[in-house]
Coordinates of C-alpha atoms in Angstrom, one line a residue:
Chain A
M4 CA 67.9 121.6 140.8
Q5 CA 64.3 123.1 141.9
L6 CA 60.8 122.3 140.7
K7 CA 58.6 125.6 141.0
L8 CA 55.0 124.2 141.1
E9 CA 51.9 125.8 140.7
A10 CA 48.3 124.9 140.5
L11 CA 46.0 124.6 137.0
P12 CA 42.7 126.9 137.0
E13 CA 40.0 124.6 138.7
N14 CA 42.6 122.5 139.9
K15 CA 43.2 120.3 137.3
G16 CA 46.5 119.8 137.5
A17 CA 49.8 120.9 138.2
I18 CA 52.3 122.9 136.1
I19 CA 55.9 122.3 136.7
T20 CA 58.5 124.4 136.0
I21 CA 62.1 123.1 136.0
D22 CA 64.3 125.8 137.2
S23 CA 67.7 125.0 135.8
E24 CA 69.3 124.7 132.5
N25 CA 70.4 121.6 132.5
L26 CA 68.4 117.9 132.6
D27 CA 71.4 115.8 133.0
A28 CA 73.0 113.1 134.9
G29 CA 74.6 115.8 136.9
N30 CA 71.1 116.1 138.6
V31 CA 68.1 113.8 137.3
R32 CA 68.3 112.0 140.3
E33 CA 66.8 115.1 141.9
F34 CA 64.3 115.9 139.7
K35 CA 63.4 112.3 139.3
E36 CA 62.8 112.5 143.4
Q37 CA 60.8 115.7 143.4
I38 CA 58.5 115.4 140.5
A39 CA 57.3 111.9 141.8
P40 CA 55.3 113.0 144.3
I41 CA 53.7 115.6 141.8
L42 CA 52.9 112.9 139.4
N43 CA 51.6 110.5 141.6
G44 CA 48.9 113.8 142.9
N45 CA 47.8 114.9 139.5
D46 CA 46.0 113.6 136.6
V47 CA 47.5 116.7 134.4
V48 CA 50.8 118.0 134.2
L49 CA 52.1 120.4 131.9
L50 CA 56.0 120.8 132.0
D51 CA 57.5 124.1 131.3
M52 CA 60.8 123.4 129.8
S53 CA 61.8 127.2 129.1
Q54 CA 64.6 127.4 131.6
L55 CA 66.4 124.1 130.5
T56 CA 69.0 124.5 127.5
F57 CA 70.1 121.1 128.0
V58 CA 69.4 117.6 128.2
D59 CA 71.4 114.4 127.8
S60 CA 70.8 110.9 127.8
S61 CA 69.5 110.9 131.2
G62 CA 67.4 113.7 131.1
L63 CA 65.4 112.2 128.3
G64 CA 65.0 109.1 130.3
A65 CA 63.6 110.6 132.6
L66 CA 61.4 112.3 131.0
L67 CA 60.4 109.3 129.2
S68 CA 59.9 107.5 133.2
C69 CA 57.1 110.2 133.7
L70 CA 55.1 110.0 130.6
R71 CA 55.3 106.4 131.3
T72 CA 54.2 107.1 134.7
M73 CA 51.3 109.3 133.3
N74 CA 50.1 106.8 130.9
N75 CA 50.0 103.8 133.2
K76 CA 47.6 105.9 135.2
N77 CA 46.0 107.7 132.2
G78 CA 47.1 111.1 132.7
Q79 CA 48.4 113.5 130.6
L80 CA 52.0 115.2 130.8
K81 CA 52.4 117.9 128.3
L82 CA 55.3 119.7 127.7
F83 CA 56.0 123.4 126.7
A84 CA 57.9 126.2 125.4
M85 CA 61.5 124.2 124.9
A86 CA 64.4 126.2 124.0
K87 CA 65.4 125.4 120.2
P88 CA 68.2 122.9 121.4
V89 CA 66.4 120.8 123.6
Q90 CA 63.7 121.2 120.6
A91 CA 66.1 120.2 117.9
L92 CA 67.3 116.8 120.3
F93 CA 63.7 115.8 120.5
E94 CA 63.1 116.3 116.9
L95 CA 66.4 114.6 116.0
V96 CA 65.9 111.3 118.0
R97 CA 62.1 111.7 117.0
M98 CA 60.2 112.1 120.6
H99 CA 58.5 115.0 119.5
R100 CA 56.1 111.7 118.1
I101 CA 55.6 110.5 121.6
F102 CA 55.5 113.3 123.7
S103 CA 52.5 116.1 123.2
I104 CA 54.8 119.2 123.1
Y105 CA 53.2 122.9 122.9
N106 CA 55.4 126.1 121.7
T107 CA 53.6 128.2 124.4
R108 CA 52.0 127.6 128.2
D109 CA 48.7 128.9 126.8
E110 CA 48.3 126.7 123.9
A111 CA 49.1 123.7 126.2
V112 CA 46.1 125.0 128.6
A113 CA 44.4 125.4 126.3
V114 CA 44.0 121.7 125.1
L115 CA 42.7 120.2 128.4
Chain B
M1 CA 23.8 122.2 101.4
T2 CA 23.0 124.7 104.0
R3 CA 24.6 128.1 102.2
A4 CA 23.4 130.0 105.3
T5 CA 27.1 131.5 107.0
C6 CA 29.1 133.2 104.9
H7 CA 32.9 133.8 106.4
R8 CA 35.9 135.1 105.4
V9 CA 38.9 133.1 104.7
S10 CA 41.6 134.1 107.5
E11 CA 45.4 134.6 105.9
T12 CA 46.3 131.7 108.4
A13 CA 46.4 128.4 106.4
L14 CA 47.1 125.1 107.7
L15 CA 50.0 122.9 106.4
F16 CA 50.0 119.3 107.2
T17 CA 53.5 117.5 106.4
A18 CA 52.6 113.9 107.5
P19 CA 50.3 112.0 104.2
P20 CA 46.8 111.8 104.1
W21 CA 46.6 108.7 103.2
A22 CA 46.5 105.8 105.4
E23 CA 49.1 103.8 103.2
S24 CA 51.7 104.7 101.0
N25 CA 52.2 101.9 98.1
G26 CA 56.1 101.5 97.7
A27 CA 58.7 102.1 100.3
L28 CA 59.9 104.5 98.4
L29 CA 57.9 107.0 99.5
D30 CA 59.1 108.0 102.8
S31 CA 58.7 110.9 104.4
Q32 CA 62.2 112.3 102.3
T33 CA 59.8 112.2 99.5
I34 CA 58.4 115.4 100.1
L35 CA 62.4 117.3 100.8
D36 CA 63.5 115.4 97.9
P37 CA 63.6 117.9 94.8
L38 CA 61.4 117.2 91.8
L39 CA 62.3 119.1 88.9
D40 CA 64.3 121.6 90.9
R41 CA 62.0 121.9 93.3
S42 CA 60.3 120.2 96.6
L43 CA 57.3 118.5 97.1
L44 CA 56.9 120.9 100.0
Q45 CA 58.3 123.9 98.8
R46 CA 55.7 123.5 96.0
A47 CA 53.2 123.5 98.8
V48 CA 54.3 126.6 100.3
E49 CA 54.4 127.9 97.1
H50 CA 50.9 127.0 96.6
L51 CA 49.3 128.3 99.6
V52 CA 51.2 131.8 99.6
R53 CA 49.9 132.3 96.1
I54 CA 46.6 131.7 96.8
G55 CA 46.3 134.5 99.6
S56 CA 48.1 133.0 103.2
R57 CA 50.4 134.8 104.8
H58 CA 51.0 132.8 107.9
L59 CA 51.5 128.8 107.8
M60 CA 51.0 126.6 110.8
V61 CA 52.9 123.6 109.6
V62 CA 51.9 120.9 111.6
L63 CA 55.0 118.2 111.7
G64 CA 55.2 114.8 111.1
D65 CA 58.5 112.9 110.6
N66 CA 61.7 115.3 109.2
A67 CA 60.7 117.4 111.7
A68 CA 64.1 119.1 111.8
E69 CA 64.5 118.6 107.9
I70 CA 61.2 120.7 107.2
R71 CA 62.0 123.4 110.1
D72 CA 65.5 123.9 108.8
F73 CA 64.7 124.0 105.3
L74 CA 61.4 126.7 105.5
K75 CA 63.1 128.7 108.6
Q76 CA 60.8 131.1 109.5
G77 CA 59.5 131.6 105.9
E78 CA 61.2 134.7 104.9
R79 CA 62.0 133.2 101.5
W80 CA 58.0 133.2 100.6
G81 CA 57.3 136.3 101.8
C82 CA 55.1 135.0 104.6
R83 CA 55.3 133.7 108.6
I84 CA 55.6 130.0 109.5
S85 CA 55.1 128.9 112.7
Y86 CA 55.8 125.3 113.7
H87 CA 53.4 122.6 115.7
Y88 CA 53.9 119.1 116.7
P89 CA 50.4 117.2 116.5
D90 CA 49.5 115.9 119.9
P91 CA 49.5 112.4 119.7
R92 CA 46.6 112.3 122.4
A93 CA 44.3 115.1 122.4
P94 CA 41.8 115.3 119.4
M95 CA 42.1 117.1 116.8
R96 CA 39.6 119.8 118.0
Q97 CA 41.5 120.5 121.1
F98 CA 44.8 120.7 119.3
L99 CA 43.2 122.9 116.4
K100 CA 41.9 125.3 119.4
A101 CA 45.2 125.3 121.5
I102 CA 47.1 126.9 118.0
G103 CA 44.2 129.3 117.5
I104 CA 41.8 128.0 115.4
A105 CA 38.3 130.5 115.8
A106 CA 35.2 129.4 114.9
L107 CA 34.3 131.7 112.8
E108 CA 36.6 132.2 110.0
H109 CA 37.8 129.4 107.1
Y110 CA 41.2 128.2 106.3
R111 CA 42.9 127.1 103.9
V112 CA 44.4 123.1 104.4
G113 CA 47.1 122.0 102.5
N114 CA 49.1 118.5 102.2
A115 CA 52.6 118.7 101.4
W116 CA 52.3 115.7 99.4
S117 CA 50.0 116.3 97.0
I118 CA 49.4 119.7 94.8
A119 CA 46.3 119.9 94.1
P120 CA 45.5 122.7 91.1
L121 CA 44.8 126.4 92.0
A122 CA 41.3 125.8 92.7
I123 CA 40.9 126.9 96.1
N124 CA 40.9 130.6 95.6
A125 CA 41.0 133.8 98.1
D126 CA 38.4 135.7 96.1
S127 CA 35.3 132.6 96.5
T128 CA 33.4 133.4 99.5
P129 CA 33.4 131.1 101.8
H130 CA 30.4 129.1 103.2
G131 CA 28.8 126.4 105.4
A132 CA 31.6 123.3 106.0
G133 CA 34.0 124.0 103.6
S134 CA 35.4 122.5 100.1
T135 CA 37.7 119.9 100.0
L136 CA 39.5 119.0 96.7
H137 CA 39.7 114.9 95.8
W138 CA 40.5 112.7 93.1
Q139 CA 38.6 110.1 91.5
D140 CA 40.6 106.8 92.7
A141 CA 40.3 103.3 90.9
D142 CA 37.5 102.8 94.1
A143 CA 36.8 105.8 95.4
A144 CA 37.2 109.4 95.6
R145 CA 39.8 110.2 98.2
W146 CA 40.9 113.8 99.3
T147 CA 44.0 115.4 98.4
G148 CA 44.5 117.3 101.3
W149 CA 43.6 120.5 100.3
G150 CA 40.5 122.6 101.1
C151 CA 39.5 125.1 102.6
L152 CA 37.4 124.2 106.2
S153 CA 36.1 126.2 108.5
G154 CA 36.7 126.5 111.6
A155 CA 33.5 125.8 113.2
W156 CA 33.9 122.3 110.9
L157 CA 37.8 121.8 112.3
L158 CA 36.6 122.4 115.9
S159 CA 33.5 120.3 115.9
R160 CA 35.8 116.9 115.2
D161 CA 36.3 114.6 117.5
I162 CA 39.1 113.0 115.5
P163 CA 42.9 112.7 116.4
A164 CA 45.3 115.1 115.4
D165 CA 46.3 113.2 112.5
P166 CA 45.8 113.8 108.5
V167 CA 45.1 110.2 108.1
A168 CA 42.0 110.5 110.1
L169 CA 41.3 113.9 109.1
G170 CA 41.3 112.5 105.6
A171 CA 38.8 110.1 106.4
S172 CA 36.6 112.1 108.2
I173 CA 36.6 114.6 105.7
A174 CA 35.9 111.7 102.6
A175 CA 33.1 110.6 105.0
D176 CA 31.6 114.0 105.5
E177 CA 28.6 114.9 103.7
S178 CA 28.4 118.8 104.9
L179 CA 31.3 119.6 103.2
E180 CA 31.1 120.5 99.3
K181 CA 33.5 118.1 97.0
S182 CA 35.1 118.9 93.8
L183 CA 36.8 116.7 91.6
V184 CA 40.3 117.5 90.4
V185 CA 43.3 115.8 89.0
P186 CA 46.4 116.7 91.2
T187 CA 49.4 118.1 89.7
L188 CA 51.5 116.2 91.9
L189 CA 50.6 113.1 93.9
A190 CA 52.9 111.1 96.0
D191 CA 50.8 108.3 97.7
T192 CA 52.3 105.7 94.6
P193 CA 54.9 105.4 92.8
A194 CA 52.9 106.0 89.8
N195 CA 51.2 108.8 90.5
L196 CA 54.4 110.6 91.5
I197 CA 56.2 109.2 88.0
D198 CA 52.5 110.4 86.2
G199 CA 52.6 113.9 88.1
V200 CA 56.2 114.8 86.9
Q201 CA 55.4 113.8 83.4
R202 CA 52.3 116.2 83.6
L203 CA 54.5 119.0 85.1
L204 CA 57.3 118.4 82.2
N205 CA 54.2 118.5 79.4
E206 CA 53.5 122.2 81.0
D207 CA 56.6 123.7 82.4
S208 CA 59.1 122.5 80.0
A209 CA 58.2 120.7 76.9
A210 CA 61.4 120.5 75.6
V211 CA 65.0 119.6 77.0
Y212 CA 65.7 121.6 80.3
K213 CA 69.6 121.4 81.0
A214 CA 70.5 123.0 84.4
A215 CA 74.6 124.7 85.0
Q216 CA 77.0 122.2 85.1
A217 CA 75.2 119.7 83.4
K218 CA 78.0 117.4 81.3
I219 CA 76.5 115.5 78.3
H220 CA 78.7 114.0 76.4
S221 CA 78.3 114.6 72.2
T222 CA 76.8 111.4 71.4
V223 CA 73.8 111.4 73.9
R224 CA 70.9 110.9 72.8
L225 CA 67.9 113.4 74.1
T226 CA 64.4 113.2 73.7
A227 CA 62.1 116.1 75.0
P228 CA 60.4 116.7 77.2
C229 CA 63.5 115.8 79.7
H230 CA 65.3 117.7 82.5
I231 CA 68.5 117.0 83.7
G232 CA 69.6 119.1 86.7
R233 CA 72.4 120.6 87.9
A234 CA 76.1 119.0 88.0
V235 CA 74.4 115.8 86.2
N236 CA 76.6 113.9 84.2
I237 CA 75.8 111.6 81.5
E238 CA 78.4 109.6 79.7
A239 CA 78.9 108.2 75.8
G240 CA 75.8 106.6 73.9
A241 CA 73.4 107.2 77.1
V242 CA 69.5 107.6 76.0
I243 CA 67.5 110.2 77.8
G244 CA 63.7 110.6 77.2
P245 CA 61.2 111.5 76.6
H246 CA 59.7 112.1 79.9
A247 CA 62.8 111.4 82.0
V248 CA 64.0 113.4 85.1
L249 CA 67.4 113.9 86.0
E250 CA 68.0 115.3 89.3
D251 CA 71.1 117.2 90.8
G252 CA 74.1 115.4 90.9
A253 CA 73.0 112.4 89.0
F254 CA 75.4 110.5 86.7
V255 CA 74.3 108.1 83.6
A256 CA 77.0 106.0 82.8
A257 CA 77.6 105.3 79.2
G258 CA 74.4 103.3 77.4
A259 CA 72.3 103.7 80.0
Q260 CA 68.6 104.4 78.9
V261 CA 66.6 106.4 81.1
R262 CA 62.5 106.9 80.1
H263 CA 59.6 108.2 81.8
S264 CA 61.6 107.7 85.4
L265 CA 62.8 109.6 87.8
V266 CA 66.2 109.7 89.4
M267 CA 66.8 111.3 92.4
Q268 CA 69.5 113.4 93.3
G269 CA 73.0 111.9 93.9
T270 CA 72.1 108.9 92.4
Y271 CA 75.0 106.9 90.5
V272 CA 72.8 104.6 87.1
G273 CA 75.5 102.0 86.1
P274 CA 76.3 100.9 82.2
E275 CA 73.1 99.9 79.9
L276 CA 71.3 100.1 82.5
E277 CA 67.6 101.0 81.1
L278 CA 65.1 102.4 83.7
D279 CA 61.7 102.4 82.0
H280 CA 59.0 103.8 84.4
V281 CA 60.8 103.7 87.7
I282 CA 62.0 106.0 90.3
V283 CA 65.9 105.3 91.6
R284 CA 67.3 107.0 94.4
G285 CA 70.8 105.5 95.8
P286 CA 70.3 101.8 95.4
V287 CA 66.7 101.5 95.5
L288 CA 64.5 100.9 92.7
V289 CA 60.9 101.4 92.4
N290 CA 58.6 100.2 89.6
A291 CA 56.2 102.1 89.0
V292 CA 54.1 100.0 87.3
L293 CA 53.8 97.1 89.9
G294 CA 55.2 99.3 92.9
S295 CA 57.5 96.9 93.8
R296 CA 60.7 97.8 95.4
T297 CA 64.0 96.5 95.2
E298 CA 67.5 97.5 96.6
I299 CA 70.1 96.5 94.3
T300 CA 73.2 95.6 95.9
D301 CA 75.6 95.9 93.7
P302 CA 77.1 99.5 93.5
Q303 CA 78.0 99.1 89.8
I304 CA 74.8 98.9 88.6
L305 CA 72.8 101.6 91.2
S306 CA 74.3 103.6 94.0
H307 CA 74.5 106.6 96.0
L308 CA 77.2 108.9 94.3
R309 CA 77.7 110.9 97.9
P310 CA 78.4 109.0 101.3
A311 CA 75.6 109.3 103.8
S312 CA 74.9 113.1 105.1
R313 CA 76.2 112.1 108.6
K314 CA 79.3 110.8 108.7
I315 CA 82.7 111.3 111.4
D316 CA 84.4 114.7 109.9
S317 CA 88.0 115.5 110.1
R318 CA 87.3 118.0 113.5
S319 CA 86.5 114.3 115.2
R320 CA 89.1 112.3 113.6
V321 CA 92.0 115.2 114.9
I322 CA 90.5 115.1 118.5
A323 CA 90.5 111.0 118.6
A324 CA 94.3 110.9 117.4
A325 CA 94.6 113.8 119.9
L326 CA 92.9 111.6 122.5
Q327 CA 94.2 108.3 121.6
V328 CA 98.0 110.0 122.0
A329 CA 97.5 111.6 125.3
L330 CA 95.7 108.7 126.8
L331 CA 97.8 106.0 125.9
P332 CA 99.7 105.8 129.3
L333 CA 96.7 105.9 131.0
Y334 CA 95.3 102.7 128.5
L335 CA 98.6 100.9 128.8
L336 CA 98.4 101.3 132.7
L337 CA 95.1 99.6 133.0
R338 CA 96.1 97.4 129.9
R339 CA 98.9 96.2 132.4
Q340 CA 95.9 94.2 134.2
R341 CA 95.6 90.6 132.8
H342 CA 91.7 89.7 134.2
C343 CA 90.1 90.4 130.7
P344 CA 88.5 87.3 128.7
A345 CA 89.2 87.6 125.1
G346 CA 86.6 88.0 122.6
E347 CA 85.2 89.8 119.7
T348 CA 82.1 91.1 119.1
I349 CA 80.6 91.9 115.7
I350 CA 79.3 95.5 115.3
S351 CA 77.1 96.5 112.5
C352 CA 78.5 100.1 110.5
P353 CA 76.2 100.9 108.3
S354 CA 78.4 102.0 104.8
N355 CA 78.0 104.3 102.2
H356 CA 78.2 104.0 98.5
G357 CA 75.5 101.7 98.4
R358 CA 77.3 98.9 99.8
G359 CA 74.3 98.5 102.2
L360 CA 75.4 97.1 106.1
A361 CA 79.2 96.1 106.3
A362 CA 80.4 94.5 109.5
L363 CA 83.2 95.7 111.4
R364 CA 84.9 93.4 113.8
L365 CA 86.7 95.0 117.3
A366 CA 88.0 93.6 119.8
L367 CA 86.6 93.5 123.0
Q368 CA 87.1 92.0 125.6
C369 CA 84.6 91.3 128.1
P370 CA 81.1 91.9 127.9
L371 CA 80.1 95.7 129.4
R372 CA 77.2 96.7 131.3
A373 CA 76.5 100.3 132.0
V374 CA 76.7 100.5 136.6
P375 CA 77.2 103.8 137.2
D376 CA 79.8 105.5 139.7
A377 CA 81.5 102.0 139.7
P378 CA 85.5 102.5 138.4
Y379 CA 85.9 98.9 137.6
D380 CA 83.4 99.6 134.8
W381 CA 84.7 102.5 133.9
G382 CA 88.0 101.1 133.3
R383 CA 86.8 98.2 131.6
H384 CA 84.9 100.4 129.0
F385 CA 88.0 102.1 128.4
V386 CA 90.1 99.3 127.6
A387 CA 87.7 97.4 125.8
T388 CA 85.7 100.0 123.8
F389 CA 86.9 103.8 123.9
Y390 CA 90.5 103.7 123.5
P391 CA 90.6 101.0 120.3
G392 CA 87.5 103.1 119.1
L393 CA 89.2 106.2 119.3
A394 CA 91.7 104.1 116.6
A395 CA 88.7 103.5 114.0
V396 CA 86.9 106.8 114.6
R397 CA 90.3 108.8 113.1
R398 CA 90.3 106.6 110.2
G399 CA 86.8 107.3 109.6
E400 CA 85.8 103.3 110.3
L401 CA 83.5 103.2 113.1
R402 CA 80.0 104.0 113.9
L403 CA 78.8 102.9 116.8
I404 CA 75.9 103.7 118.6
G405 CA 74.1 103.1 121.9
P406 CA 75.4 102.7 125.6
T407 CA 75.8 98.6 125.4
L408 CA 77.7 97.7 121.8
K409 CA 75.3 95.2 119.4
S410 CA 76.0 93.0 117.0
W411 CA 73.9 93.3 113.7
H412 CA 72.1 90.4 114.4
E413 CA 71.1 92.3 118.0
T414 CA 70.5 95.6 115.9
K415 CA 67.7 93.1 113.7
K416 CA 65.8 92.3 116.9
L417 CA 65.2 95.6 118.7
P418 CA 62.2 97.3 118.1
D419 CA 61.1 98.6 114.8
E420 CA 61.7 102.5 116.5
W421 CA 65.2 101.1 117.9
R422 CA 66.2 99.3 115.0
R423 CA 65.8 102.5 112.9
I424 CA 67.8 104.4 114.8
H425 CA 70.8 102.1 115.0
E426 CA 70.5 101.6 111.1
E427 CA 70.2 105.1 110.3
C428 CA 72.8 106.8 112.2
F429 CA 76.5 107.3 111.9
C430 CA 78.2 107.7 115.7
G431 CA 81.6 108.0 116.3
L432 CA 83.0 106.8 120.0
L433 CA 83.3 111.0 120.6
N434 CA 79.3 110.7 121.5
D435 CA 77.7 111.4 124.6
A436 CA 76.1 108.0 125.2
W437 CA 79.3 106.4 125.0
V438 CA 81.1 108.9 127.2
H439 CA 78.7 109.3 129.6
I440 CA 76.9 105.8 130.2
V441 CA 73.7 106.4 132.2
P442 CA 72.5 103.9 134.6
A443 CA 70.7 101.5 132.0
S444 CA 68.7 100.3 134.2
G445 CA 65.6 100.4 132.3
R446 CA 64.3 100.1 128.6
D447 CA 63.3 104.3 128.7
D448 CA 67.0 104.9 129.5
A449 CA 68.6 102.3 127.2
F450 CA 66.0 103.8 124.3
A451 CA 67.3 107.3 126.0
S452 CA 70.9 106.7 125.8
D453 CA 70.9 105.1 121.7
A454 CA 68.5 108.2 120.9
L455 CA 70.8 110.8 122.0
A456 CA 74.0 109.3 120.7
A457 CA 71.9 109.5 117.4
A458 CA 71.6 113.2 117.9
H459 CA 74.8 113.8 119.2
P460 CA 75.7 117.3 119.4
E461 CA 79.5 117.3 118.8
S462 CA 81.2 120.8 119.8
P463 CA 84.0 120.4 121.8
G464 CA 82.9 122.0 124.8
L465 CA 80.5 119.0 125.1
I466 CA 83.1 116.3 124.2
A467 CA 84.8 118.0 126.9
R468 CA 82.1 117.9 130.0
Y469 CA 81.3 114.8 128.9
L470 CA 84.8 113.4 128.9
S471 CA 86.1 115.2 132.1
P472 CA 83.8 112.5 134.6
Y473 CA 84.7 109.9 132.4
L474 CA 88.3 110.3 132.9
R475 CA 87.9 110.9 136.3
N476 CA 86.1 107.3 136.2
V477 CA 88.5 105.8 134.4
W478 CA 91.7 107.1 136.8
Q479 CA 90.0 106.2 139.5
A480 CA 89.8 102.5 138.2
M481 CA 93.5 102.3 138.3
F482 CA 92.9 101.9 142.2
D483 CA 90.1 99.9 142.4
K484 CA 90.5 96.4 143.6
R485 CA 89.1 94.3 141.4
F486 CA 91.8 95.9 138.6
M487 CA 94.7 94.7 140.6
Q488 CA 93.4 91.3 140.5
T489 CA 95.3 88.7 138.6
T490 CA 92.6 86.3 137.5
P491 CA 89.0 87.1 136.2
P492 CA 86.2 88.2 138.5
T493 CA 83.1 86.1 138.7
P494 CA 80.4 87.2 137.9
A495 CA 79.2 87.5 141.7
N496 CA 81.7 89.8 142.3
A497 CA 81.9 91.6 138.8
V498 CA 79.9 95.0 140.5

């Protein structure tokens, strides 16, 4: 699991690309460890989900923890470019009502 | 009213799939309503057709509940000759930011529609829009309310600081004096059961003032039919029944002998019992809504009202075959672990949503120990296997068991859960061959527990995925055989349990 970090224009926050096809019990601990300092250091975080094709319950739990962390400090976490299987999963479990999800990176950036 | 600026109407339209009203009367009118067929076509389909008819070529569908079902039904819009894109409303960003992000331009006018109502064809493509735009309202008992339809300028949409939510949009539109408002009588309106019945009756009068009977409907020769009424596909009406006027029996409905249906809506696959009289009601399965009073009753006796078809999600034959094969393959391992005699006997009642309108039944499954989700502890994996997985496989094979979540919950425990979780527990059908069971997460916090329950609800059941989850699970169970606590002959105390 590797997270690619990119700064948003005008230092508004960070864009994180999850460079892995899976977010599951096998790599969720690593994901949490890597993302924690980024969440703490930025008020706005955009998460590029385009590489992910599989998320399990551990992965969902980790994403919910990220959202809670950002909400607790009045920050923003936005997800974009979800692959269809992940999108279907989010819809089935109604998490699209909890997260801010955009179709493309441009849409996610435009909303800031 | 300023009429200085004239813009063109964009071919892009916004279609909201959540209702624009703050409250909806009658519990039957949940998000499923827009997908239920009404006179052959659902409200959602009618809304899309309506927008295409008035000139929209690209529909931006703003998803609410039932996002997956809506996406699955509309697909890319090929069926209607338009393009459909889907957008989730941002729960935290204001409306103007959300609309700006999805590409709404200030210099154009946009048709806005809502799948919960169908307004007459008053917003046509030929009229030159001007100013902030125009909206269609209907006169409610106390005030004029927005139908959910209108033609609004991009500038207006992008200037309002309201959340991306149709209810707030409706309130804002109703209060804004810069908008041109027209009073109409909507063709269909699903805000209350009474309005829904009225709308369906209006459609019946307009579309077919006679008896419409679809293919494969079986009507006994002694049935008395009074026009207008609509009888859908594969409807069965038995001897002596009285149908109509203004009766709508959707596809697969079954009306037993001597029943009477007038001014009523019988939803898809509903069984109406013998000698039952329905007048000004909506029935869907065991749920009966009185359109006059707006009250809702759930009938517990399946002989009176019930679903004819089993609920949509059930354990299929493939899962049963896999369960049977696993049961045989894992029998030696199960017997070996069972030989360890330290688990106290106990029993937990598992809530089990059943089919055919009987409501929630309870299934008793012997559980030898309370289970906790602890990762990387072979002892707990072993306990899980002995206590739930193996007996559960037998129940899956028989098609009996529906469990959900990493922690077993009784019916009473389920009732105490927060709304979002309870709904998942009550609505979903899960066997033991789902990832949340086989792959217990470290449920250390509320987020993890919720995510596991939610994922169990989704349970993608491809054989590859099952294998992916089973292999580490079984590896852990195998290791449990060599765990010293499994070798004990006395029950472990809570202190040494982990």
